[in-house]
Amino acid sequence: MIKGVEGSQINESAETGDGQRLTTTNVFDVLKNDRRRAVMRYLHEHGGSAELSDVAEHVAARENDTAVRQLTSQERKRVRIALYQCHLPRMDALGVVDFDNDRGTVALRDAASQVQVYLELDPEADRNAAASERTAFLLAVGIAAVVTAGALGLGVLSAVPPAGWTMVSVLALVGIAGRQWRA
């Protein structure tokens, strides 16, 4: 088993609706491409199915950082062709979506839930967590430097008795642990 988001687990392989096996390799094959991730998110947000043209417009708008109505025909066409010829057939073969190229429709299959768990991750939250960890580390280093200087009797810090520095150290550790626990 591989550990997933929020303690959930994904089996090394799992049965898809049509008897295919969805392996972790297949899950990560879908996830490794930004357009495939965008398709998964779009379908998930729009009830699990959509027209190819709608998906392509959404992905193109996202890639070009613009609104759908402001896309050029070339931007739409480039993404639509890539989805039609490459990404959607690949996702269909992997058992994650049902792509009907004659009708121009795309729908999530049951196995898509194994991919979706990884799309729930928020990159902004990851950056905020990393910044919080750096702040806690710098705070700990700063407190350790002040406590060490005080314990060695350097400058004005020598006025605080050793028991005071012990108390400062303990309170700092409890504060940092509490902050990390809340995060």
PDB file of C-alpha atoms in Angstrom:
ATOM      1  CA  MET A   1       0.000   0.000   0.000  1.00  0.00           C
ATOM      2  CA  ILE A   2       1.028   3.565  -0.615  1.00  0.00           C
ATOM      3  CA  LYS A   3       0.142   6.288   1.864  1.00  0.00           C
ATOM      4  CA  GLY A   4      -2.158   8.909   0.338  1.00  0.00           C
ATOM      5  CA  VAL A   5      -3.712  12.173   1.444  1.00  0.00           C
ATOM      6  CA  GLU A   6      -5.103  12.554   4.972  1.00  0.00           C
ATOM      7  CA  GLY A   7      -4.149   9.024   5.975  1.00  0.00           C
ATOM      8  CA  SER A   8      -6.046   7.324   3.156  1.00  0.00           C
ATOM      9  CA  GLN A   9      -4.359   4.529   1.299  1.00  0.00           C
ATOM     10  CA  ILE A  10      -4.330   3.374  -2.286  1.00  0.00           C
ATOM     11  CA  ASN A  11      -3.841  -0.262  -3.179  1.00  0.00           C
ATOM     12  CA  GLU A  12      -0.996  -1.177  -5.486  1.00  0.00           C
ATOM     13  CA  SER A  13      -3.733  -2.024  -7.975  1.00  0.00           C
ATOM     14  CA  ALA A  14      -7.487  -1.778  -7.891  1.00  0.00           C
ATOM     15  CA  GLU A  15     -10.292  -3.015 -10.099  1.00  0.00           C
ATOM     16  CA  THR A  16     -11.792  -0.462 -12.498  1.00  0.00           C
ATOM     17  CA  GLY A  17     -15.384  -0.659 -13.630  1.00  0.00           C
ATOM     18  CA  ASP A  18     -14.509  -2.616 -16.777  1.00  0.00           C
ATOM     19  CA  GLY A  19     -12.173  -5.180 -15.202  1.00  0.00           C
ATOM     20  CA  GLN A  20      -8.910  -3.356 -15.916  1.00  0.00           C
ATOM     21  CA  ARG A  21      -6.352  -2.980 -13.145  1.00  0.00           C
ATOM     22  CA  LEU A  22      -5.485   0.586 -12.128  1.00  0.00           C
ATOM     23  CA  THR A  23      -1.963   0.463 -10.725  1.00  0.00           C
ATOM     24  CA  THR A  24      -0.133   3.193  -8.878  1.00  0.00           C
ATOM     25  CA  THR A  25       1.977   3.566 -12.018  1.00  0.00           C
ATOM     26  CA  ASN A  26      -1.213   4.362 -13.945  1.00  0.00           C
ATOM     27  CA  VAL A  27      -2.345   6.822 -11.280  1.00  0.00           C
ATOM     28  CA  PHE A  28       0.948   8.677 -11.463  1.00  0.00           C
ATOM     29  CA  ASP A  29       0.941   8.506 -15.266  1.00  0.00           C
ATOM     30  CA  VAL A  30      -2.254  10.568 -15.174  1.00  0.00           C
ATOM     31  CA  LEU A  31      -0.893  12.926 -12.530  1.00  0.00           C
ATOM     32  CA  LYS A  32       2.437  13.643 -14.219  1.00  0.00           C
ATOM     33  CA  ASN A  33       0.860  15.834 -16.899  1.00  0.00           C
ATOM     34  CA  ASP A  34      -0.638  19.229 -16.085  1.00  0.00           C
ATOM     35  CA  ARG A  35      -3.312  18.968 -18.794  1.00  0.00           C
ATOM     36  CA  ARG A  36      -4.453  15.599 -17.473  1.00  0.00           C
ATOM     37  CA  ARG A  37      -4.683  17.002 -13.958  1.00  0.00           C
ATOM     38  CA  ALA A  38      -6.670  19.969 -15.304  1.00  0.00           C
ATOM     39  CA  VAL A  39      -9.075  17.596 -17.087  1.00  0.00           C
ATOM     40  CA  MET A  40      -9.591  15.618 -13.880  1.00  0.00           C
ATOM     41  CA  ARG A  41     -10.283  18.765 -11.868  1.00  0.00           C
ATOM     42  CA  TYR A  42     -12.663  20.158 -14.487  1.00  0.00           C
ATOM     43  CA  LEU A  43     -14.658  16.939 -14.718  1.00  0.00           C
ATOM     44  CA  HIS A  44     -14.795  16.626 -10.947  1.00  0.00           C
ATOM     45  CA  GLU A  45     -16.049  20.211 -10.596  1.00  0.00           C
ATOM     46  CA  HIS A  46     -18.658  19.765 -13.352  1.00  0.00           C
ATOM     47  CA  GLY A  47     -20.473  16.642 -12.246  1.00  0.00           C
ATOM     48  CA  GLY A  48     -18.114  14.053 -13.705  1.00  0.00           C
ATOM     49  CA  SER A  49     -18.783  14.530 -17.414  1.00  0.00           C
ATOM     50  CA  ALA A  50     -18.493  17.220 -20.054  1.00  0.00           C
ATOM     51  CA  GLU A  51     -18.151  17.957 -23.742  1.00  0.00           C
ATOM     52  CA  LEU A  52     -14.621  17.869 -25.129  1.00  0.00           C
ATOM     53  CA  SER A  53     -14.948  21.462 -26.366  1.00  0.00           C
ATOM     54  CA  ASP A  54     -15.835  22.709 -22.867  1.00  0.00           C
ATOM     55  CA  VAL A  55     -12.936  20.835 -21.301  1.00  0.00           C
ATOM     56  CA  ALA A  56     -10.521  22.107 -23.951  1.00  0.00           C
ATOM     57  CA  GLU A  57     -11.661  25.716 -23.474  1.00  0.00           C
ATOM     58  CA  HIS A  58     -11.259  25.494 -19.726  1.00  0.00           C
ATOM     59  CA  VAL A  59      -7.777  23.952 -19.964  1.00  0.00           C
ATOM     60  CA  ALA A  60      -6.712  26.503 -22.593  1.00  0.00           C
ATOM     61  CA  ALA A  61      -7.987  29.405 -20.485  1.00  0.00           C
ATOM     62  CA  ARG A  62      -6.135  28.069 -17.466  1.00  0.00           C
ATOM     63  CA  GLU A  63      -2.906  27.588 -19.412  1.00  0.00           C
ATOM     64  CA  ASN A  64      -3.111  31.064 -20.942  1.00  0.00           C
ATOM     65  CA  ASP A  65      -4.228  32.698 -17.687  1.00  0.00           C
ATOM     66  CA  THR A  66      -7.260  34.266 -19.320  1.00  0.00           C
ATOM     67  CA  ALA A  67     -11.025  33.936 -19.481  1.00  0.00           C
ATOM     68  CA  VAL A  68     -12.626  31.439 -21.880  1.00  0.00           C
ATOM     69  CA  ARG A  69     -14.277  34.233 -23.872  1.00  0.00           C
ATOM     70  CA  GLN A  70     -10.868  35.878 -24.436  1.00  0.00           C
ATOM     71  CA  LEU A  71      -9.201  32.788 -25.920  1.00  0.00           C
ATOM     72  CA  THR A  72      -8.075  32.904 -29.518  1.00  0.00           C
ATOM     73  CA  SER A  73      -9.174  30.162 -31.869  1.00  0.00           C
ATOM     74  CA  GLN A  74      -5.532  29.030 -32.105  1.00  0.00           C
ATOM     75  CA  GLU A  75      -5.275  28.631 -28.307  1.00  0.00           C
ATOM     76  CA  ARG A  76      -8.500  26.590 -28.255  1.00  0.00           C
ATOM     77  CA  LYS A  77      -7.450  24.467 -31.204  1.00  0.00           C
ATOM     78  CA  ARG A  78      -3.989  23.666 -29.840  1.00  0.00           C
ATOM     79  CA  VAL A  79      -5.359  22.335 -26.555  1.00  0.00           C
ATOM     80  CA  ARG A  80      -8.332  20.556 -28.151  1.00  0.00           C
ATOM     81  CA  ILE A  81      -6.054  18.668 -30.557  1.00  0.00           C
ATOM     82  CA  ALA A  82      -3.661  17.658 -27.777  1.00  0.00           C
ATOM     83  CA  LEU A  83      -6.528  16.431 -25.603  1.00  0.00           C
ATOM     84  CA  TYR A  84      -8.240  14.635 -28.515  1.00  0.00           C
ATOM     85  CA  GLN A  85      -5.137  12.946 -29.917  1.00  0.00           C
ATOM     86  CA  CYS A  86      -3.024  12.309 -26.845  1.00  0.00           C
ATOM     87  CA  HIS A  87      -4.305  12.922 -23.326  1.00  0.00           C
ATOM     88  CA  LEU A  88      -7.910  11.727 -23.388  1.00  0.00           C
ATOM     89  CA  PRO A  89      -7.161   8.489 -25.288  1.00  0.00           C
ATOM     90  CA  ARG A  90      -4.346   7.835 -22.798  1.00  0.00           C
ATOM     91  CA  MET A  91      -6.601   8.503 -19.818  1.00  0.00           C
ATOM     92  CA  ASP A  92      -9.268   6.286 -21.381  1.00  0.00           C
ATOM     93  CA  ALA A  93      -6.759   3.469 -21.903  1.00  0.00           C
ATOM     94  CA  LEU A  94      -5.649   3.795 -18.277  1.00  0.00           C
ATOM     95  CA  GLY A  95      -9.274   3.391 -17.146  1.00  0.00           C
ATOM     96  CA  VAL A  96      -9.669   6.801 -15.536  1.00  0.00           C
ATOM     97  CA  VAL A  97     -12.092   8.432 -17.995  1.00  0.00           C
ATOM     98  CA  ASP A  98     -14.500   7.268 -20.645  1.00  0.00           C
ATOM     99  CA  PHE A  99     -13.677   9.247 -23.796  1.00  0.00           C
ATOM    100  CA  ASP A 100     -16.103   8.951 -26.697  1.00  0.00           C
ATOM    101  CA  ASN A 101     -14.281  10.648 -29.557  1.00  0.00           C
ATOM    102  CA  ASP A 102     -17.278  10.254 -31.928  1.00  0.00           C
ATOM    103  CA  ARG A 103     -19.607  12.147 -29.611  1.00  0.00           C
ATOM    104  CA  GLY A 104     -16.894  14.382 -28.172  1.00  0.00           C
ATOM    105  CA  THR A 105     -17.735  13.534 -24.570  1.00  0.00           C
ATOM    106  CA  VAL A 106     -15.581  12.763 -21.555  1.00  0.00           C
ATOM    107  CA  ALA A 107     -16.740  11.197 -18.289  1.00  0.00           C
ATOM    108  CA  LEU A 108     -14.976  10.109 -15.129  1.00  0.00           C
ATOM    109  CA  ARG A 109     -14.904   6.402 -14.354  1.00  0.00           C
ATOM    110  CA  ASP A 110     -15.051   4.950 -10.845  1.00  0.00           C
ATOM    111  CA  ALA A 111     -11.271   4.507 -10.810  1.00  0.00           C
ATOM    112  CA  ALA A 112     -10.853   8.283 -11.117  1.00  0.00           C
ATOM    113  CA  SER A 113     -11.412   8.563  -7.363  1.00  0.00           C
ATOM    114  CA  GLN A 114      -7.980   6.994  -6.853  1.00  0.00           C
ATOM    115  CA  VAL A 115      -6.443   9.825  -8.848  1.00  0.00           C
ATOM    116  CA  GLN A 116      -8.699  12.502  -7.364  1.00  0.00           C
ATOM    117  CA  VAL A 117      -7.333  11.982  -3.839  1.00  0.00           C
ATOM    118  CA  TYR A 118      -3.991  13.390  -5.002  1.00  0.00           C
ATOM    119  CA  LEU A 119      -5.601  16.383  -6.708  1.00  0.00           C
ATOM    120  CA  GLU A 120      -7.039  17.526  -3.381  1.00  0.00           C
ATOM    121  CA  LEU A 121      -3.603  18.786  -2.406  1.00  0.00           C
ATOM    122  CA  ASP A 122      -3.340  22.552  -2.279  1.00  0.00           C
ATOM    123  CA  PRO A 123       0.037  23.888  -3.495  1.00  0.00           C
ATOM    124  CA  GLU A 124      -0.579  27.198  -1.697  1.00  0.00           C
ATOM    125  CA  ALA A 125      -1.083  25.346   1.589  1.00  0.00           C
ATOM    126  CA  ASP A 126       2.155  23.454   0.958  1.00  0.00           C
ATOM    127  CA  ARG A 127       4.031  26.749   0.484  1.00  0.00           C
ATOM    128  CA  ASN A 128       2.453  28.193   3.637  1.00  0.00           C
ATOM    129  CA  ALA A 129       3.410  25.083   5.615  1.00  0.00           C
ATOM    130  CA  ALA A 130       7.006  25.316   4.383  1.00  0.00           C
ATOM    131  CA  ALA A 131       7.167  28.995   5.357  1.00  0.00           C
ATOM    132  CA  SER A 132       5.758  28.148   8.799  1.00  0.00           C
ATOM    133  CA  GLU A 133       8.370  25.437   9.274  1.00  0.00           C
ATOM    134  CA  ARG A 134      11.174  27.846   8.317  1.00  0.00           C
ATOM    135  CA  THR A 135       9.825  30.428  10.750  1.00  0.00           C
ATOM    136  CA  ALA A 136       9.687  27.869  13.570  1.00  0.00           C
ATOM    137  CA  PHE A 137      13.252  26.756  12.779  1.00  0.00           C
ATOM    138  CA  LEU A 138      14.589  30.319  12.757  1.00  0.00           C
ATOM    139  CA  LEU A 139      12.750  31.082  15.994  1.00  0.00           C
ATOM    140  CA  ALA A 140      14.255  27.985  17.623  1.00  0.00           C
ATOM    141  CA  VAL A 141      17.773  28.908  16.437  1.00  0.00           C
ATOM    142  CA  GLY A 142      17.348  32.469  17.710  1.00  0.00           C
ATOM    143  CA  ILE A 143      16.134  31.344  21.123  1.00  0.00           C
ATOM    144  CA  ALA A 144      18.935  28.771  21.362  1.00  0.00           C
ATOM    145  CA  ALA A 145      21.504  31.489  20.593  1.00  0.00           C
ATOM    146  CA  VAL A 146      20.100  33.857  23.240  1.00  0.00           C
ATOM    147  CA  VAL A 147      19.808  31.109  25.875  1.00  0.00           C
ATOM    148  CA  THR A 148      23.340  29.893  25.155  1.00  0.00           C
ATOM    149  CA  ALA A 149      24.733  33.429  25.404  1.00  0.00           C
ATOM    150  CA  GLY A 150      22.852  33.949  28.673  1.00  0.00           C
ATOM    151  CA  ALA A 151      23.965  30.630  30.146  1.00  0.00           C
ATOM    152  CA  LEU A 152      27.579  31.507  29.291  1.00  0.00           C
ATOM    153  CA  GLY A 153      27.142  34.848  31.065  1.00  0.00           C
ATOM    154  CA  LEU A 154      27.757  37.066  28.028  1.00  0.00           C
ATOM    155  CA  GLY A 155      26.921  40.771  28.412  1.00  0.00           C
ATOM    156  CA  VAL A 156      23.645  41.877  29.946  1.00  0.00           C
ATOM    157  CA  LEU A 157      22.280  38.376  29.578  1.00  0.00           C
ATOM    158  CA  SER A 158      24.418  37.329  32.568  1.00  0.00           C
ATOM    159  CA  ALA A 159      21.920  39.109  34.859  1.00  0.00           C
ATOM    160  CA  VAL A 160      19.402  36.287  34.325  1.00  0.00           C
ATOM    161  CA  PRO A 161      20.107  33.275  36.586  1.00  0.00           C
ATOM    162  CA  PRO A 162      20.516  29.775  35.036  1.00  0.00           C
ATOM    163  CA  ALA A 163      17.048  28.769  36.282  1.00  0.00           C
ATOM    164  CA  GLY A 164      15.630  31.697  34.275  1.00  0.00           C
ATOM    165  CA  TRP A 165      17.320  30.445  31.100  1.00  0.00           C
ATOM    166  CA  THR A 166      15.959  26.980  31.759  1.00  0.00           C
ATOM    167  CA  MET A 167      12.475  28.466  32.063  1.00  0.00           C
ATOM    168  CA  VAL A 168      12.923  30.474  28.835  1.00  0.00           C
ATOM    169  CA  SER A 169      14.073  27.299  27.032  1.00  0.00           C
ATOM    170  CA  VAL A 170      11.137  25.232  28.281  1.00  0.00           C
ATOM    171  CA  LEU A 171       8.572  27.919  27.419  1.00  0.00           C
ATOM    172  CA  ALA A 172      10.092  28.367  23.959  1.00  0.00           C
ATOM    173  CA  LEU A 173       9.966  24.619  23.276  1.00  0.00           C
ATOM    174  CA  VAL A 174       6.365  24.402  24.462  1.00  0.00           C
ATOM    175  CA  GLY A 175       5.436  27.420  22.335  1.00  0.00           C
ATOM    176  CA  ILE A 176       7.051  26.018  19.211  1.00  0.00           C
ATOM    177  CA  ALA A 177       5.516  22.575  19.779  1.00  0.00           C
ATOM    178  CA  GLY A 178       2.090  24.151  20.320  1.00  0.00           C
ATOM    179  CA  ARG A 179       2.386  26.191  17.134  1.00  0.00           C
ATOM    180  CA  GLN A 180       3.377  23.124  15.120  1.00  0.00           C
ATOM    181  CA  TRP A 181       0.585  21.069  16.685  1.00  0.00           C
ATOM    182  CA  ARG A 182      -2.035  23.656  15.671  1.00  0.00           C
ATOM    183  CA  ALA A 183      -0.699  23.752  12.124  1.00  0.00           C
TER     184      ALA A 183
END
